[in-house]
CSV table of C-alpha atoms in Angstrom, one decimal:
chain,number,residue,atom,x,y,z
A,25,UNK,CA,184.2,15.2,163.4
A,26,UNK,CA,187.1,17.7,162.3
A,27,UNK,CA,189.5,18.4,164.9
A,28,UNK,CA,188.4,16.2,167.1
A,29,UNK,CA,191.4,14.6,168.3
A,30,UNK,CA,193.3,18.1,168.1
A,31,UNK,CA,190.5,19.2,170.2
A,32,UNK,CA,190.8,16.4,172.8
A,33,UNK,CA,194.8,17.3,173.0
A,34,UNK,CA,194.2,20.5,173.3
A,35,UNK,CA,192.0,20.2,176.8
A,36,UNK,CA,194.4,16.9,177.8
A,37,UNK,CA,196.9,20.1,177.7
A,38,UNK,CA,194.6,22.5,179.1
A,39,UNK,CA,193.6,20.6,182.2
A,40,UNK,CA,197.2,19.0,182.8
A,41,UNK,CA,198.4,23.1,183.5
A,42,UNK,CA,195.1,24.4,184.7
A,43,UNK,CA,195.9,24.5,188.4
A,44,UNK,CA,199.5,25.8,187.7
A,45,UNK,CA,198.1,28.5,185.6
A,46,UNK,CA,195.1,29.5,188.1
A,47,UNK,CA,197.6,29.6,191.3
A,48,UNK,CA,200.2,31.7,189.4
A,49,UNK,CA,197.1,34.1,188.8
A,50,UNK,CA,195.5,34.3,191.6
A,51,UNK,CA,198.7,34.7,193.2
A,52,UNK,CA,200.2,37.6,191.1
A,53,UNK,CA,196.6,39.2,191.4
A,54,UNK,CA,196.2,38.9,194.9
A,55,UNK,CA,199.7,40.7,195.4
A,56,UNK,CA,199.7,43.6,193.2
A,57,UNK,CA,196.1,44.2,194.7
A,58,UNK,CA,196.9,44.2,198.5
A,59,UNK,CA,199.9,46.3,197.1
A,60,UNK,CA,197.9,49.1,195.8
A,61,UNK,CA,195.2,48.6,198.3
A,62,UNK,CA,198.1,49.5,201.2
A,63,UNK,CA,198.9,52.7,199.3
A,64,UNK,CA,195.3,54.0,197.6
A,65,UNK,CA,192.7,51.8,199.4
A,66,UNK,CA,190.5,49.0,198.9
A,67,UNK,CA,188.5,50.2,195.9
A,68,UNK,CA,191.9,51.1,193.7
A,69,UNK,CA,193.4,47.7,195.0
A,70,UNK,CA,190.5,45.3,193.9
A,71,UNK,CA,190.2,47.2,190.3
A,72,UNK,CA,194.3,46.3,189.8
A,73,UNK,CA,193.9,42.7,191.2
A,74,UNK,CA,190.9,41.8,188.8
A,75,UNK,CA,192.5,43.9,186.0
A,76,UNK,CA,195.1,41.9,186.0
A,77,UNK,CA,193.5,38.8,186.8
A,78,UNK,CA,191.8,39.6,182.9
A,79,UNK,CA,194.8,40.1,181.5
A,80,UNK,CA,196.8,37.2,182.4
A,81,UNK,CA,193.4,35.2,181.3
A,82,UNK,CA,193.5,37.1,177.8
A,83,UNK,CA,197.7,36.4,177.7
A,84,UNK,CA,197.6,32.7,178.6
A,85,UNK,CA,194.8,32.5,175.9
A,86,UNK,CA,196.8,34.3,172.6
A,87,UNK,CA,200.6,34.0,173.6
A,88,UNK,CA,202.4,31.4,171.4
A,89,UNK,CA,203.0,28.4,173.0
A,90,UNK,CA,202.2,24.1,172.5
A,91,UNK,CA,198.9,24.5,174.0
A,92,UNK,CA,197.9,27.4,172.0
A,93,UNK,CA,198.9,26.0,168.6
A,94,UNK,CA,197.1,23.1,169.8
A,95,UNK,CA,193.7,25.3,170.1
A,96,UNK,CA,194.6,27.2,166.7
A,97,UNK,CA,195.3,23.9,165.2
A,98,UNK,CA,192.2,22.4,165.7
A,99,UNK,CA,189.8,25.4,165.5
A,100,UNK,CA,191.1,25.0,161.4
A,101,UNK,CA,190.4,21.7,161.2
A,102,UNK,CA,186.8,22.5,162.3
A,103,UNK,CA,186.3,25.4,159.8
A,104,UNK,CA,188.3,23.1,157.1
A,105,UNK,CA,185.5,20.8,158.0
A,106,UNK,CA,182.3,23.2,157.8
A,107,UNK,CA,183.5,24.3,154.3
A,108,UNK,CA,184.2,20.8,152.7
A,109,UNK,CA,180.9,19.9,153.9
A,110,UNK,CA,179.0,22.1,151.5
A,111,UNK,CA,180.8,20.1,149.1
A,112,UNK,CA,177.7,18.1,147.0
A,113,UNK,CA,177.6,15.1,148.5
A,114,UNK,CA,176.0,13.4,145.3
A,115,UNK,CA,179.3,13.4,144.2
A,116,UNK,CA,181.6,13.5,147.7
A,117,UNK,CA,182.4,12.2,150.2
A,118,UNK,CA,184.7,13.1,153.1
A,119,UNK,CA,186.1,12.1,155.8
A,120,UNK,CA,187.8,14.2,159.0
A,121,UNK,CA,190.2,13.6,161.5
A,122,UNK,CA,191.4,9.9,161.1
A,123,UNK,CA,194.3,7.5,161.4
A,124,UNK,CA,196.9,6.9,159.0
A,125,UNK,CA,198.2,3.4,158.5
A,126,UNK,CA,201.4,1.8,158.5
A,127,UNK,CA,202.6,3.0,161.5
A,128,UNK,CA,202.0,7.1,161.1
A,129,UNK,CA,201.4,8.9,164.5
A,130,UNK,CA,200.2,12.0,162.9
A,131,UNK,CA,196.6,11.7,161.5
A,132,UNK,CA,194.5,12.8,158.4
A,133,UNK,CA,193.1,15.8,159.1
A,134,UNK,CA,190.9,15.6,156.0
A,135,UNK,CA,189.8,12.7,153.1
A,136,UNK,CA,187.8,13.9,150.3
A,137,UNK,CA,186.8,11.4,147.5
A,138,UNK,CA,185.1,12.8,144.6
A,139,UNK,CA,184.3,12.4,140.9
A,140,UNK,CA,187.4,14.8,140.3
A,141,UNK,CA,189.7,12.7,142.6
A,142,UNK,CA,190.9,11.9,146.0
A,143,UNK,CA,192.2,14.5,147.8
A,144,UNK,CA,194.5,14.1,151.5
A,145,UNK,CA,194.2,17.7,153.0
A,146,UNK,CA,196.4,18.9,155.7
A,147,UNK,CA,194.7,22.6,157.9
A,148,UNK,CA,197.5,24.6,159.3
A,149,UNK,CA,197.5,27.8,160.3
A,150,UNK,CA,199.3,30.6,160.3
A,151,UNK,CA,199.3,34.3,161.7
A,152,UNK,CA,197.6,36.4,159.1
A,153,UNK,CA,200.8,38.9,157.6
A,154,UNK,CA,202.6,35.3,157.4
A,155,UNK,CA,203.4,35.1,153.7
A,156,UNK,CA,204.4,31.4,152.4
A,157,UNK,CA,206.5,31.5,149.3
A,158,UNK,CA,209.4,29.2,147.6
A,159,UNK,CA,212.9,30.2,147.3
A,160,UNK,CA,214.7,27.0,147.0
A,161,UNK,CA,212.9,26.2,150.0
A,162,UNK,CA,209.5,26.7,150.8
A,163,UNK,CA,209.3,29.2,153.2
A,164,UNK,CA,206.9,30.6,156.0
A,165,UNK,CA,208.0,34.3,156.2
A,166,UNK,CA,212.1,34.3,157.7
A,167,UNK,CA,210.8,30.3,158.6
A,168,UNK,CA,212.2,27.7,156.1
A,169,UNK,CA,209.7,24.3,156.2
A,170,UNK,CA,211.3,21.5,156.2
A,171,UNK,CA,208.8,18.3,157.7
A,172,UNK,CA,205.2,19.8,156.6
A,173,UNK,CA,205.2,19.0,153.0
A,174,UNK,CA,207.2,15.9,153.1
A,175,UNK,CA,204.7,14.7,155.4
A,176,UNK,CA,201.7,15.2,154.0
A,177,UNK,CA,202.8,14.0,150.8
A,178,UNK,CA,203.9,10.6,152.8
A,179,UNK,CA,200.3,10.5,154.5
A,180,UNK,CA,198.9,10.7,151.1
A,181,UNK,CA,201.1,7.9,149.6
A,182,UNK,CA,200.6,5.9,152.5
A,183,UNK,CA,196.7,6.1,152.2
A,184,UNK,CA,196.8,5.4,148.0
A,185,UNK,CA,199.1,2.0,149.0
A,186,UNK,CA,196.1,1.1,151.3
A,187,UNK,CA,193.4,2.4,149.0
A,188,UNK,CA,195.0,0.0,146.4
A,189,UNK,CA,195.5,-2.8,148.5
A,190,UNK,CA,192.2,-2.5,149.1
A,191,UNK,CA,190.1,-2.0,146.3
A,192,UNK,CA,192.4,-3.7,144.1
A,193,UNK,CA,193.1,-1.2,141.4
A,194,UNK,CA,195.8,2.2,141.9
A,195,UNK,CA,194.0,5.3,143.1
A,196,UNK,CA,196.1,8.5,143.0
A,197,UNK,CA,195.6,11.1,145.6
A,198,UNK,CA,196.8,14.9,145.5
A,199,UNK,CA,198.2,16.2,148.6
A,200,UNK,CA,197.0,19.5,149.3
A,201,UNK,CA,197.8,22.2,152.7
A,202,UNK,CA,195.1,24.3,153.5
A,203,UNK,CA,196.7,27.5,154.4
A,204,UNK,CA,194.3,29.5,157.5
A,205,UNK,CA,195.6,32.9,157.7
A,206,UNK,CA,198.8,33.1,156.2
A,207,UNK,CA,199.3,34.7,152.5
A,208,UNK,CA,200.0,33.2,149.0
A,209,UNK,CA,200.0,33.7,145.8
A,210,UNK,CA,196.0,33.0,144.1
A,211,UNK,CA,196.9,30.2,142.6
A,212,UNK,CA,198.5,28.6,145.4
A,213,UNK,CA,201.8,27.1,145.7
A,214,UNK,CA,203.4,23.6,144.4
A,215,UNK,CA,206.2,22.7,146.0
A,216,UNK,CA,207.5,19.1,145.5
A,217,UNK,CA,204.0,17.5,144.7
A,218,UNK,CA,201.9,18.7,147.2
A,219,UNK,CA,199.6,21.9,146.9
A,220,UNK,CA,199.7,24.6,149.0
A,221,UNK,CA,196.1,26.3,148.7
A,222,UNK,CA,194.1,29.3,150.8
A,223,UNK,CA,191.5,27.6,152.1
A,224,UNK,CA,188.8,29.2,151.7
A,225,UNK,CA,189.6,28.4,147.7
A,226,UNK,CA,189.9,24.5,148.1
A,227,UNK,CA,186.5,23.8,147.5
A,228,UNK,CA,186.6,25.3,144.3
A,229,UNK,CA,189.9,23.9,143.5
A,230,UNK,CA,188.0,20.5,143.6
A,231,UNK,CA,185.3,21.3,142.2
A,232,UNK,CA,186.8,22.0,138.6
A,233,UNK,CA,188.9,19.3,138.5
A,234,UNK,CA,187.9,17.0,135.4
A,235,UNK,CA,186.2,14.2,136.3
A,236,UNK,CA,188.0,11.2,137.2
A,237,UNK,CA,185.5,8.4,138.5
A,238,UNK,CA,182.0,7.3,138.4
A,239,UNK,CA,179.5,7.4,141.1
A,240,UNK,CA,179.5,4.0,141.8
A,241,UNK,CA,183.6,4.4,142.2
A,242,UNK,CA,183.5,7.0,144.3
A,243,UNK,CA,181.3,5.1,146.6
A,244,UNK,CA,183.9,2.1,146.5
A,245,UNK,CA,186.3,4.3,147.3
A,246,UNK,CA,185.1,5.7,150.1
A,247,UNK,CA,183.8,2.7,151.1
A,248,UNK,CA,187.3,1.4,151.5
A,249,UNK,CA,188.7,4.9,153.3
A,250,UNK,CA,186.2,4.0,156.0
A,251,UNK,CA,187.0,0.3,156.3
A,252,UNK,CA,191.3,1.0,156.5
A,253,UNK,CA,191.1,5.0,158.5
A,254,UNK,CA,189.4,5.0,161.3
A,255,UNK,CA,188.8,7.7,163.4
A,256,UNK,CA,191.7,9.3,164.9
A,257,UNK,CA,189.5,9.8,168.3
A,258,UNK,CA,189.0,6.2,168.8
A,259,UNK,CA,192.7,5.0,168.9
């Protein structure tokens, strides 16, 4: 399933801080409302403590933070996954979420092995004015980034070694960012071999690639992707 382990750190998180979260609230609630209860009365002091009570919920929910990029993070991954799935899957297959070998602790967020290729796709997202360009850098608006595309261009190396160990012939895979939210140019980006695509246009992208390998290689290769990633949820 796409996301899934995101999703599973992302409520490891949630739970570790929910107590901490729920006494600061009720706390912060409870005084402000016995404050303006002692000045206007009851009625005006219960309005302000569950006023607040709703705001703090809707703050804790959208303020930037670890456990919020870890909700963000994997709510991509699971629309990543509901588009790739309407690839045909007469000629793909794909896989979500799973572990990369040789020692990687980041995972796969998405396999897809077609007739026009193999594909390793990292989903990340990004707040919608964010605009991603290249400047002797790549850049994510005043942000310079300096790990994402070296690692996903490493995960995909890493799976083609193991794909070719494998199956015993060289299978090339494109690394390719899925970019949720954040703007680019319609053609994407490539910044040192990997592909920095709006996601909503990946699909496509793969689509009209030329045609690379038979039906009964993509099955083989697939085949193999299942045997060497497992899913990321089960380690």
């Amino acid at each position: 399933m796409a996301g899934a382990s995101a999703q599973a750190r992302y409520r490891a998180l949630r739970a570790e801080r929910r107590q901490e979260r729920a006494l600061a609230r009720v706390v912060i609630s409870g005084v402000a409302g016995s404050m303006t209860a002692g000045l206007f009365g009851w009625p005006p002091g219960l309005a302000v403590g569950l006023g607040l009570l709703l705001a703090q919920l809707l703050y804790f929910r959208i303020r930037p933070g670890v456990l919020t990029d870890w909700r963000r993070g994997a709510a991509a991954e699971r629309r990543m996954g509901r588009r790739l799935s309407r690839l045909d899957p007469a000629y793909f297959h794909v896989l979500h979420d799973r572990a990369l070998p040789d020692g990687f602790r980041e995972n796969l967020d998405h396999l897809v092995v077609g007739h026009t290729g193999v594909y390793a796709i990292s989903s990340r997202r990004w707040p919608p004015l964010t605009r991603l360009r290249v400047d002797g850098r790549l850049w994510a608006g005043p942000r310079p980034l300096t790990r994402l595309h070296a690692r996903t261009r490493r995960a995909a190396s890493a799976v083609a070694a193991r794909l070719a160990a494998e199956t015993g012939h060289e299978v090339e895979i494109s690394p390719v960012i899925a970019v949720h939210g954040g703007r680019l140019p319609r053609g994407g980006i490539v910044y040192d071999g990997v592909l920095l695509h709006r996601a909503d246009r990946v699909n496509r992208l793969i689509e009209r690639q030329p045609v690379l390998f038979t039906t009964a290689e993509v099955a083989a290769i697939a085949a193999a992707a299942e045997r060497i990633l497992p899913p990321m949820i089960d380690i």
